[in-house]
Coordinates of C-alpha atoms and ligand atoms in Angstrom, one line a residue:
X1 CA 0.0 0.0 0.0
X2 CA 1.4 3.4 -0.9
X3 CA 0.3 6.9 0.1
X4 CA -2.7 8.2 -2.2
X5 CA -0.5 9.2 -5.1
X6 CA -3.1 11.5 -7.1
X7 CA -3.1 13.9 -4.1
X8 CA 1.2 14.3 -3.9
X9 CA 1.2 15.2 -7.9
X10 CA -1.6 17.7 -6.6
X11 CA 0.7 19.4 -3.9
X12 CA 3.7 19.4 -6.3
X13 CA 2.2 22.0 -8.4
X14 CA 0.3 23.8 -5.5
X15 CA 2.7 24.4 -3.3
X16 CA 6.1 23.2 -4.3
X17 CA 8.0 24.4 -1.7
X18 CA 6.5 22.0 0.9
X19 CA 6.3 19.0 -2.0
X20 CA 9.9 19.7 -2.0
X21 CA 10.4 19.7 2.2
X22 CA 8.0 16.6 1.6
X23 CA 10.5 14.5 -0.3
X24 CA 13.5 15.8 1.3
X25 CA 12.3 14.8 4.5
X26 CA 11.3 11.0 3.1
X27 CA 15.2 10.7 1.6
X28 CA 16.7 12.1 5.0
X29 CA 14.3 9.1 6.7
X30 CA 15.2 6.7 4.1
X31 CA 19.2 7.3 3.6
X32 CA 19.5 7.5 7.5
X33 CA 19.3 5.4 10.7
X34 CA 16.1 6.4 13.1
X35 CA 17.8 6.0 16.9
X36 CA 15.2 8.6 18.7
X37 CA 13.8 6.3 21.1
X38 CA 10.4 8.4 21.1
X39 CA 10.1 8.1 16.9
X40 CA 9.2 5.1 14.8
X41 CA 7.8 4.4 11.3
X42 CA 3.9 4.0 11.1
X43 CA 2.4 1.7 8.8
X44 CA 0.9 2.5 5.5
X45 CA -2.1 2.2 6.4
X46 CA -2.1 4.3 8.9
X47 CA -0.7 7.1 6.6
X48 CA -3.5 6.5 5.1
X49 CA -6.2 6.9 7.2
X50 CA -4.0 10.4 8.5
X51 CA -4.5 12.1 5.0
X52 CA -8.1 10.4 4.6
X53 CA -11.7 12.2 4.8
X54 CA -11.8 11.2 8.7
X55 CA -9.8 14.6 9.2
X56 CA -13.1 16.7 7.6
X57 CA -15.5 15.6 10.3
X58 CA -16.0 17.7 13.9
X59 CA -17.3 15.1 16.8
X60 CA -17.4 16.6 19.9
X61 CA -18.6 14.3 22.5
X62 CA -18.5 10.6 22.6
X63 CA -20.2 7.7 20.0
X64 CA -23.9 8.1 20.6
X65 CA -23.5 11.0 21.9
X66 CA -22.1 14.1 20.0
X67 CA -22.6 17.3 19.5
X68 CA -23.1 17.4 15.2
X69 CA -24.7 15.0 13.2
X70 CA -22.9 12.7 10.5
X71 CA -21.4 10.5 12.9
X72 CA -22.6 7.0 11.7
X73 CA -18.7 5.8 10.8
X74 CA -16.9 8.1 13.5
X75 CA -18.6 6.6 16.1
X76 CA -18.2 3.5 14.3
X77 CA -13.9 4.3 14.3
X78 CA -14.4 5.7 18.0
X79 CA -16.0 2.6 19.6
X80 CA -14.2 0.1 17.6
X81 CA -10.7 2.0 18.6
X82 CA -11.6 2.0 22.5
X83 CA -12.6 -1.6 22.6
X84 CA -9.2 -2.7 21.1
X85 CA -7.7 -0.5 23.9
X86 CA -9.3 -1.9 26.3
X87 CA -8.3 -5.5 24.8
X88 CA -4.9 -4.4 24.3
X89 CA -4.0 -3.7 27.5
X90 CA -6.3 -5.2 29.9
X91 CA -8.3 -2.1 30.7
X92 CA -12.1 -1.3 32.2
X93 CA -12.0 2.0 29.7
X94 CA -10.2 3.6 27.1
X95 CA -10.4 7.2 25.8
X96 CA -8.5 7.6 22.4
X97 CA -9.6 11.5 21.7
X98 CA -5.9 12.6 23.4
X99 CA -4.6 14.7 20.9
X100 CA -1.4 13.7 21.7
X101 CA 1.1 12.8 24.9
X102 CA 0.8 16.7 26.9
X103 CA -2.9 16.8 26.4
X104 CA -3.1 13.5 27.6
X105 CA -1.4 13.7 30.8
X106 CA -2.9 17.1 31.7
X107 CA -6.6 15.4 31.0
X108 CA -5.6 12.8 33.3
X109 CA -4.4 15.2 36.1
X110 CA -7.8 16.8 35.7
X111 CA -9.8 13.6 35.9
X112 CA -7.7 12.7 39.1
X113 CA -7.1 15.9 41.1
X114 CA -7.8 19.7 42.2
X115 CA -5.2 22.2 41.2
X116 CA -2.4 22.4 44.3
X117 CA -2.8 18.6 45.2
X118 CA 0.4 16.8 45.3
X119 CA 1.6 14.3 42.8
X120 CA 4.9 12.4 43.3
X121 CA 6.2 12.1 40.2
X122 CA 9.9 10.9 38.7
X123 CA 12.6 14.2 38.6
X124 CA 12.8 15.4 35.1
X125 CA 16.8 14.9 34.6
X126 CA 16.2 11.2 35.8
X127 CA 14.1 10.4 33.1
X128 CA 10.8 12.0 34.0
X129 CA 8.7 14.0 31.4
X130 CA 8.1 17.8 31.0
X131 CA 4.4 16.8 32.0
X132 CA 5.9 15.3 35.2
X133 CA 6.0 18.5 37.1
X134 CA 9.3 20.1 35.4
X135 CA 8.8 23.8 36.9
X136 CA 8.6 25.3 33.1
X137 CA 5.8 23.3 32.6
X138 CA 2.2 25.3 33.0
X139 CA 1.8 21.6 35.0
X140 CA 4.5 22.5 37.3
X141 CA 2.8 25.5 38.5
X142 CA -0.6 24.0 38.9
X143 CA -0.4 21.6 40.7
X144 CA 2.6 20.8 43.3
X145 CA 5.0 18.3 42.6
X146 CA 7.6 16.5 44.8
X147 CA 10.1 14.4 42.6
X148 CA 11.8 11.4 43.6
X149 CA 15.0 10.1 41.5
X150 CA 16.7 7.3 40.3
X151 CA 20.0 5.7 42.3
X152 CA 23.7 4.1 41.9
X153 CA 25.2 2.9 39.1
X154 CA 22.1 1.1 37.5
X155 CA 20.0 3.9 37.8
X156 CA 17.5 2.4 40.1
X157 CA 14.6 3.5 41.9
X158 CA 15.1 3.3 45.4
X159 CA 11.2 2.4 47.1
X160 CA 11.9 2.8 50.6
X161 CA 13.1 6.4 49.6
X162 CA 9.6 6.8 47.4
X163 CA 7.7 5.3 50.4
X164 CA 9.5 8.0 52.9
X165 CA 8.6 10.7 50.4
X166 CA 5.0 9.6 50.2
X167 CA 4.7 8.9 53.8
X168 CA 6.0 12.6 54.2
X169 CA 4.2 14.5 51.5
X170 CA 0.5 12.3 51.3
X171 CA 0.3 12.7 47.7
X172 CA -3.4 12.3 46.1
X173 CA -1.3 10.5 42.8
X174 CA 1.7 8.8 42.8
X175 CA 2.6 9.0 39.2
X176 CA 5.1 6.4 37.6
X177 CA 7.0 6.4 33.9
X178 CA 9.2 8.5 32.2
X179 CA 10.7 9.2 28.7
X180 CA 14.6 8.7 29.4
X181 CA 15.0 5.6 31.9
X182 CA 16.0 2.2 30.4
X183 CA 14.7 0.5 33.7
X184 CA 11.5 -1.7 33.8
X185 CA 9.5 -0.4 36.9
X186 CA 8.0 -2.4 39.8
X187 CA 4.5 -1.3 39.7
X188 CA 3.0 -3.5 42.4
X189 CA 5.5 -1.9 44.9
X190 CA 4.5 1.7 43.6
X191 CA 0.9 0.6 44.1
X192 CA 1.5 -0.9 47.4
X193 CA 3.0 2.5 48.5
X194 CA -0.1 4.2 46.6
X195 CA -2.3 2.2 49.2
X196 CA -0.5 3.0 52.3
X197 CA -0.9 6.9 52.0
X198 CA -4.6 6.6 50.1
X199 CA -3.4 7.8 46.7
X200 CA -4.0 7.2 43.1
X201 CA -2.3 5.3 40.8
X202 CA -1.0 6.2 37.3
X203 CA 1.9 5.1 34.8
X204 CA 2.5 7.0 31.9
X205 CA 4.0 4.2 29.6
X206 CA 4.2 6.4 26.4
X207 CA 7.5 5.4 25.7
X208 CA 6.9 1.6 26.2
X209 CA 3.5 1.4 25.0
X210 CA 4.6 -0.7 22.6
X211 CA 6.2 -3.0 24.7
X212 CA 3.7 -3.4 27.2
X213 CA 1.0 -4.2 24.2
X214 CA 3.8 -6.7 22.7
X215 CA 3.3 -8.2 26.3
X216 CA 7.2 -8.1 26.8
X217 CA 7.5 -5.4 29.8
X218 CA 4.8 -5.5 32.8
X219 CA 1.8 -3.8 32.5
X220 CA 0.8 -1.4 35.1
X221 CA -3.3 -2.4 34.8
X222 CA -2.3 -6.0 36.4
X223 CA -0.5 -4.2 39.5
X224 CA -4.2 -2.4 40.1
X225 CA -3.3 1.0 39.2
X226 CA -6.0 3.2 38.4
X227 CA -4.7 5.1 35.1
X228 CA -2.4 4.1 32.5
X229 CA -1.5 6.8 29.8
X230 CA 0.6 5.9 26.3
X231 CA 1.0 8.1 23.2
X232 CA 0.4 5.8 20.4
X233 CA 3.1 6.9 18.0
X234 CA 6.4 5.7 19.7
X235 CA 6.8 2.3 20.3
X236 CA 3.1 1.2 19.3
X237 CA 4.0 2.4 15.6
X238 CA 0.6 4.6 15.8
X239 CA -0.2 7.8 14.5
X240 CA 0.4 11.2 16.8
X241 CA -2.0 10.9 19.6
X242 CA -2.5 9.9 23.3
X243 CA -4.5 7.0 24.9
X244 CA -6.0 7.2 28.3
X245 CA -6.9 3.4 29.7
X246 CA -8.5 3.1 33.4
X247 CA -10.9 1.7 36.0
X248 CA -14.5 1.7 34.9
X249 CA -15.3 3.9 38.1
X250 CA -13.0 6.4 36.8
X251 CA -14.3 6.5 32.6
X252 CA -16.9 9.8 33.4
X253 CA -14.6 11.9 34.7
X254 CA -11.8 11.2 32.2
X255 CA -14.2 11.7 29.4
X256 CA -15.4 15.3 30.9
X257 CA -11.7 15.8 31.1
X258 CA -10.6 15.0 27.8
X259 CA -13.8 17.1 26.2
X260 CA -14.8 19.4 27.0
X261 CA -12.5 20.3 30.0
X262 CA -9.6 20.3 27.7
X263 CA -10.1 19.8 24.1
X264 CA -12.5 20.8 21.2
X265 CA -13.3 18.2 18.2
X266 CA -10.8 15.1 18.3
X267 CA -8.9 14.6 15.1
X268 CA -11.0 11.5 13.6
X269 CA -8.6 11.0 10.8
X270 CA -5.9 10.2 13.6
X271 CA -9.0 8.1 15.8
X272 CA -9.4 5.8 12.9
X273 CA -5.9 5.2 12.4
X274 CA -5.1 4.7 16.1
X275 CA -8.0 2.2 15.8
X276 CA -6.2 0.1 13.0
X277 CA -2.7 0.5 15.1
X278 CA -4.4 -1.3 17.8
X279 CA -5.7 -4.8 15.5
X280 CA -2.1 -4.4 14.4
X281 CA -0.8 -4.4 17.6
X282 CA -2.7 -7.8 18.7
X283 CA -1.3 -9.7 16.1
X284 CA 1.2 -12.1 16.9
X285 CA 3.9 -10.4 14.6
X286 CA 3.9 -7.6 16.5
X287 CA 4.9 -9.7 20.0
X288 CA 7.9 -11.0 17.5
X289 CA 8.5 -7.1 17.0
X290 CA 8.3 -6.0 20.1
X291 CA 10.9 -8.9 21.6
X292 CA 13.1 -7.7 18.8
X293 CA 12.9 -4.2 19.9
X294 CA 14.1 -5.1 23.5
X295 CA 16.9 -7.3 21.7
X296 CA 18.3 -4.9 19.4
X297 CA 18.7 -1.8 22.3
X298 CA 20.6 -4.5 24.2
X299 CA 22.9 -5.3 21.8
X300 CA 23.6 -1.6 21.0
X301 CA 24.2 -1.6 24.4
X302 CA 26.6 -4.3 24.9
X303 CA 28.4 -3.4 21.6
X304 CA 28.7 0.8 22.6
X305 CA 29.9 -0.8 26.8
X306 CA 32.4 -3.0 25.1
X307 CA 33.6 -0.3 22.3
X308 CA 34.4 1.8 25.6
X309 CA 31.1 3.8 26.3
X310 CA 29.7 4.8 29.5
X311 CA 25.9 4.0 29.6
X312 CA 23.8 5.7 32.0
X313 CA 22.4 2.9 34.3
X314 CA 25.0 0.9 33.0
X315 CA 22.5 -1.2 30.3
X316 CA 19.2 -1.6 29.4
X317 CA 15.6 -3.4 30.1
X318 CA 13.6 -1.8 27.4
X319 CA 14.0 0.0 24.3
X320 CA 16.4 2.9 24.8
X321 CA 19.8 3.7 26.6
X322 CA 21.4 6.6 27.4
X323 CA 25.3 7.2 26.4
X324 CA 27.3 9.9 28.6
X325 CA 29.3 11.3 25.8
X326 CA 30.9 14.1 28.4
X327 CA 32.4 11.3 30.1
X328 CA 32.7 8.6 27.0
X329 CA 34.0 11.3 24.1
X330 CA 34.7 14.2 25.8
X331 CA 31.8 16.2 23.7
X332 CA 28.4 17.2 25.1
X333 CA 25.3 16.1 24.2
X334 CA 24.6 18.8 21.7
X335 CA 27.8 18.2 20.0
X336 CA 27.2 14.2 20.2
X337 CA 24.1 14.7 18.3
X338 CA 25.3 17.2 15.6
X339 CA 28.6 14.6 14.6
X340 CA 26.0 12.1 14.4
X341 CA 23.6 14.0 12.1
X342 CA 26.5 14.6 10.0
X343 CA 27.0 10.8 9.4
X344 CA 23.2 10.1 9.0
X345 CA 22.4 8.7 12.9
X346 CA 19.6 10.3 13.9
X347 CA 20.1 10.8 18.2
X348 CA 18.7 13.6 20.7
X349 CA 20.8 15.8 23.3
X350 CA 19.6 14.0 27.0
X351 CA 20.3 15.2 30.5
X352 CA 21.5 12.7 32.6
X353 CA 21.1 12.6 36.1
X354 CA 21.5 15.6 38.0
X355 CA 23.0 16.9 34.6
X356 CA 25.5 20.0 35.1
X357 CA 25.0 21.1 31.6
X358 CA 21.2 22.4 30.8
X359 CA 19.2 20.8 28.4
X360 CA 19.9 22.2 25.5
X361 CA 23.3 21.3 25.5
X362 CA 23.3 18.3 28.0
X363 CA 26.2 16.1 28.9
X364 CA 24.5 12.6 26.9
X365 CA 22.5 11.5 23.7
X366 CA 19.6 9.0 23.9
X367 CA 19.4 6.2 21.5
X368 CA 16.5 3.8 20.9
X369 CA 15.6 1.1 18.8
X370 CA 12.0 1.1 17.6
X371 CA 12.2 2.7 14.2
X372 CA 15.5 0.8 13.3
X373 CA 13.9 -2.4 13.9
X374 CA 10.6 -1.5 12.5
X375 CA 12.9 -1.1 9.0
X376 CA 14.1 -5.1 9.7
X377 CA 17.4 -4.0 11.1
X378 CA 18.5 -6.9 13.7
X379 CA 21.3 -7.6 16.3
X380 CA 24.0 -8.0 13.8
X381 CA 23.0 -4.7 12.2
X382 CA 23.1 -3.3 15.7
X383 CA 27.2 -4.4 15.9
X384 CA 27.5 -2.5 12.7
X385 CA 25.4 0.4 13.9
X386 CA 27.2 0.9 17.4
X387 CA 30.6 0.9 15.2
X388 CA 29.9 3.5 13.3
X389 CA 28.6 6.0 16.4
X390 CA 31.7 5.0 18.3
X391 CA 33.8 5.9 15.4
X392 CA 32.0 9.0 14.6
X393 CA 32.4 9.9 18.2
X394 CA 35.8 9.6 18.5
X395 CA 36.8 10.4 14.9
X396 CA 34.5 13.5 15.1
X397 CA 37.3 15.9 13.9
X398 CA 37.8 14.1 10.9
X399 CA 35.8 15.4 8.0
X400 CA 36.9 12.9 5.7
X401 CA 36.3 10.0 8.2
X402 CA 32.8 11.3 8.7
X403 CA 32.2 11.2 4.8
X404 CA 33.0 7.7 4.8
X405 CA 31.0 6.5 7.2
X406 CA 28.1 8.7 5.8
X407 CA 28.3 6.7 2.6
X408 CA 28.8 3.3 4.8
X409 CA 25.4 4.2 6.3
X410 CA 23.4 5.2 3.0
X411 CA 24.5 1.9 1.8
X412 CA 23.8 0.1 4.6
X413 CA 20.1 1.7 4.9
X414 CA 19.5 0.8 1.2
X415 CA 19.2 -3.1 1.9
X416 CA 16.2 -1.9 5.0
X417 CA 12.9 -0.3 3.2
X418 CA 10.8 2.3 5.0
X419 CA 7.1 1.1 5.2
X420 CA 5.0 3.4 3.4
X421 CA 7.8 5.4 1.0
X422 CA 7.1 5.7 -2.5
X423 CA 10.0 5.7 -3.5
X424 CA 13.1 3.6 -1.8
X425 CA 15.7 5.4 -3.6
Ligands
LIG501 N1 9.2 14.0 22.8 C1 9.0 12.8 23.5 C2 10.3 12.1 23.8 O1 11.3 12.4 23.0 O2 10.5 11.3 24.7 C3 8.3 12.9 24.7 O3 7.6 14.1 24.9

């Protein structure tokens, strides 16, 4: 299946500065290597259903029960998309209007709390999320967050400290994930410290959605928490968009949180392709995936520990890991990620813990591997992979070096085809 081909010719005489931006940014995904942790490539069909008529339609409220008329097939999409999330990942309710991960978090703070109640949440330079309370976040003004962090060398949560902290601070939620820890978590011991102080429960997997729907890392629902949140484009290979799952007690005030306490008319065209992400995501192929995802980040990780480089936490349990480059290189993070753009290895700038440099130049790049093994790339490809950073890394005054290995990695990506491309070059 290819993207609908009649409508590209269209926009390449419309407008062909973006038809241009448009195939330069398919070439730059095609001729390089994907290691954002956060990113991956959809499906086809879900392209599809992106640029389809879906995204013409305003449905405010819920199926059955919206404000317009001409809501036979959303409400079709709608129901059929939150009873696969429900399915998926063992849930009493699903709401799948999310516009994407921010929106999603702050509905579920809404659904859950007042503003000024207390949430203990995971510090942001330890892997938390911006949503998690960071204080530049409109979040982190409204309501008040205590942050507890990870410990020693593998980068561990430390649950006597968490149950100190909530013993001290009685927080109404005691909020669990994060976007930069390569740790599994231990949710029945959050959920037993949850019980002690009479708070709420909720993980925010986004990063491992994936995982936890490939049924290869736990799943917070079967430790009894109250509120799982996921985006559905990172490692669940979704469109953009966020995915609320909870307790059936809990479903009305989610719903009035989501709309109309936060949002306007969902996106339908990105409903109906979360809908079809989820039937993808229950087939076995995607458990075979999933597996493969956690193999591939732990070879990279092996291969970049025994090449010399120091991994925050020392290794990893799920999908991404987390290289000190300061410490490994000599370079920062922003300077790490800018030598590897130059050889096609697509990385972000990360704090690591308690980070003396500020984000924007941070002392440590993130790596992942969803979107590399989404393209068919597997553990031997992950040797060749962490050889090339290493050398870029060290070799990073070397233009000519960098060339070469540029051209190594074009080669290399030709042999791996991006779903959904037109053209693979
Ligand atoms: N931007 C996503 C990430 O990179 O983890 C989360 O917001």
């Amino acid at each position: 299946m290819s993207m609908p081909t009649d409508y590209l010719h269209q926009l390449q005489s419309t407008d062909p500065a973006i038809y241009s931006a448009l195939r330069g940014e398919e070439a730059r995904q095609r001729d390089g290597i994907e290691l954002i942790p956060a990113e991956n490539y959809t499906y086809p069909e879900v392209l599809a259903l992106l640029g389809s008529v879906f995204t013409n339609k305003y449905s405010e409220g819920y199926p059955g029960n919206r404000y317009y008329g001409g809501q036979d097939f959303t409400d079709t999409v709608e129901n059929i998309a939150r009873e696969r999330a429900c399915a998926l990942f063992r849930g009493e309710h699903a709401n799948v209007q999310a516009l994407s991960g921010s929106a999603m978090n702050q509905a579920a703070y809404f659904a859950l709390l007042e503003p000024g109640d207390t949430i203990l949440a995971m510090d942001l330079s330890h892997g938390g999320h911006l949503t998690h309370g960071a204080p530049v976040s409109h979040m982190g003004k409204l309501f008040r967050f205590i942050r507890y962090k990870t410990h020693g060398e593998r980068g561990e949560i430390d649950y006597d400290e968490l149950r100190q902290l909530a013993r001290e601070y009685e927080p109404k939620l005691v909020l669990c994930g994060y976007s930069s820890d390569p740790r599994d978590l231990d949710y029945g011991r959050f959920k037993a410290i949850a019980n002690e102080v009479g708070a709420l429960t909720m993980a925010d997997i986004s990063h491992i959605g994936g995982l936890v729907a490939g049924n290869v890392m736990n799943n917070p629902l079967d430790a009894g928490f109250d509120l799982i949140t996921t985006t559905t484009h990172k490692s669940l290979r979704g469109p953009r968009g966020g995915l609320i799952v909870c307790k059936k007690e809990l479903a009305k005030q989610v719903d009035k949180s989501v709309f109309p306490g936060l949002q306007g008319g969902p996106h339908m065209n990105q409903v109906a392709a979360t809908a079809t992400t989820l039937l993808l995501a229950q087939r076995p192929q995607f458990q075979d995936y999933s597996r493969r995802v956690l193999d591939n980040a732990q070879r990279l990780a092996v291969r970049l520990k025994d090449a010399g480089a120091k991994l925050v936490t020392g290794g990893t349990e799920n999908h991404s890991l987390v290289v000190d480059t300061v410490a490994s290189f000599g370079l920062t993070g922003k300077q790490a990620e800018q030598v590897l753009d130059r050889v096609g290895i697509t990385t972000n700038k990360q704090v690591i813990p308690d980070d003396p440099l500020p984000p924007m130049t941070a002392s440590g790049i993130r790596i992942g591997s969803p979107a590399a093994t989404t393209r068919g790339m597997l553990g031997s490809d992950m040797d060749a992979v962490a050889g090339w950073i290493v050398k870029a890394l060290r070799w990073h005054e070397s233009s000519q070096k960098l060339e070469e290995i540029q051209a190594e990695v074009r080669c290399f990506c030709r042999r791996f085809p991006v779903p959904g491309l037109m053209e693979q070059g």
